[in-house]
Short mmCIF file of C-alpha atoms in Angstrom, two decimals:
data_model
loop_
_atom_site.label_atom_id
_atom_site.label_comp_id
_atom_site.label_asym_id
_atom_site.label_seq_id
_atom_site.Cartn_x
_atom_site.Cartn_y
_atom_site.Cartn_z
CA GLY A 672 160.80 89.19 50.43
CA LEU A 673 160.89 86.48 53.00
CA LEU A 674 157.13 85.94 53.28
CA ALA A 675 156.32 86.17 49.57
CA GLY A 676 155.93 82.43 49.07
CA ILE A 677 153.64 81.81 52.04
CA GLY A 678 150.16 80.47 51.37
CA ALA A 679 147.22 79.04 53.25
CA LEU A 680 145.33 75.86 52.47
CA ALA A 681 142.96 73.44 54.17
CA ILE A 682 143.39 69.68 54.23
CA PRO A 683 140.17 67.72 54.87
CA GLY A 684 140.30 65.86 58.16
CA VAL A 685 143.34 67.80 59.34
CA GLY A 686 142.48 71.49 59.06
CA PRO A 687 144.05 74.75 57.94
CA PHE A 688 147.75 75.18 57.14
CA ILE A 689 150.04 78.11 56.55
CA ALA A 690 153.19 77.05 54.71
CA ALA A 691 155.83 78.12 52.22
CA GLY A 692 158.36 76.64 49.83
CA PRO A 693 158.71 72.89 49.34
CA ILE A 694 156.41 72.01 52.24
CA MET A 695 153.66 74.20 50.75
CA ALA A 696 154.01 72.39 47.42
CA ALA A 697 153.92 68.97 49.08
CA LEU A 698 150.99 69.76 51.35
CA SER A 699 149.07 71.43 48.50
CA GLY A 700 149.30 68.09 46.73
CA ALA A 701 148.09 66.46 49.94
CA ALA A 702 145.06 68.75 49.98
CA VAL A 703 144.17 67.70 46.45
CA GLY A 704 144.67 64.00 47.16
CA ALA A 705 143.59 63.91 50.81
CA ALA A 706 141.66 60.68 50.36
CA THR A 707 144.74 58.90 49.03
CA GLY A 708 147.48 59.84 51.45
CA GLY A 709 146.83 63.32 52.80
CA VAL A 710 149.55 64.85 54.89
CA VAL A 711 151.39 61.52 55.12
CA GLY A 712 151.98 61.43 51.36
CA GLY A 713 153.13 65.04 51.29
CA LEU A 714 155.57 64.52 54.14
CA ILE A 715 156.93 61.29 52.66
CA GLY A 716 157.49 63.23 49.43
CA LEU A 717 159.69 65.61 51.43
CA GLY A 718 161.84 62.72 52.65
CA ILE A 719 160.23 62.13 56.04
CA PRO A 720 159.99 58.41 56.89
CA GLU A 721 156.43 57.03 56.66
CA ILE A 722 156.20 56.08 60.34
CA GLU A 723 157.12 59.62 61.38
CA ALA A 724 154.80 61.16 58.77
CA LYS A 725 151.88 59.16 60.20
CA ARG A 726 152.77 60.27 63.72
CA TYR A 727 152.93 63.91 62.62
CA GLU A 728 149.56 63.63 60.89
CA GLU A 729 147.98 62.31 64.10
CA LYS A 730 149.50 65.18 66.07
CA LEU A 731 148.17 67.68 63.53
CA LYS A 732 144.68 66.19 63.82
CA LYS A 733 144.90 66.78 67.59
CA GLY A 734 145.63 70.47 67.04
CA ASN A 735 149.43 70.46 67.24
CA TYR A 736 151.68 72.36 64.83
CA LEU A 737 154.27 71.22 62.30
CA ILE A 738 157.06 73.70 61.67
CA ALA A 739 159.55 72.88 58.93
CA MET A 740 162.58 74.68 57.59
CA HIS A 741 165.11 74.07 54.84
CA THR A 742 168.76 74.98 55.03
CA ASN A 743 172.08 73.82 53.64
CA LYS A 744 174.05 75.09 56.65
CA SER A 745 174.66 72.88 59.68
CA GLU A 746 174.95 75.94 61.92
CA ASP A 747 171.39 76.93 60.91
CA VAL A 748 170.19 73.44 61.86
CA ASP A 749 171.87 73.74 65.27
CA ARG A 750 170.42 77.22 65.80
CA ALA A 751 166.91 76.09 64.83
CA LYS A 752 167.12 73.09 67.16
CA HIS A 753 168.18 75.38 70.00
CA ILE A 754 165.30 77.78 69.30
CA PHE A 755 162.76 74.94 69.17
CA LYS A 756 164.09 73.36 72.39
CA THR A 757 164.02 76.72 74.17
CA ALA A 758 160.42 77.22 73.02
CA GLY A 759 159.41 73.80 74.40
CA ALA A 760 159.01 71.88 71.15
CA GLU A 761 158.00 68.26 71.74
CA ASP A 762 159.53 66.60 68.70
CA ILE A 763 162.56 67.89 66.80
CA SER A 764 164.02 65.91 63.91
CA THR A 765 166.12 66.46 60.81
CA VAL A 766 166.24 64.91 57.35
CA SER A 767 169.41 65.19 55.31
CA GLU A 768 169.31 66.42 51.72
CA ALA A 769 170.82 63.12 50.61
CA SER A 770 167.62 61.28 51.57
CA ALA A 771 165.13 63.98 50.63
CA PRO A 772 163.94 64.19 47.01
CA LYS A 773 164.40 67.41 45.06
CA VAL A 774 161.12 69.35 44.93
#
């Protein structure tokens, strides 16, 4: 079911990840090519602007978490933002499908 596509991987210089879906595919590529882009390249491939991707990578190196989700429903986006805010998330952002490449 829901957790079937989850996998774990390690990215040199950043550490272990647990991910699923498109982010797992992008970060798996980052693990393979860590010397030539690492997490930044994987996140850019998901449609995240380079400046934000670099900031996220630095936060990951400091032991923070990156949680990503994919949905086509605006109400799911609003609900996720509410959940993250309630939980004390530091940085919440969205990328529209129009700017994100198909994975």
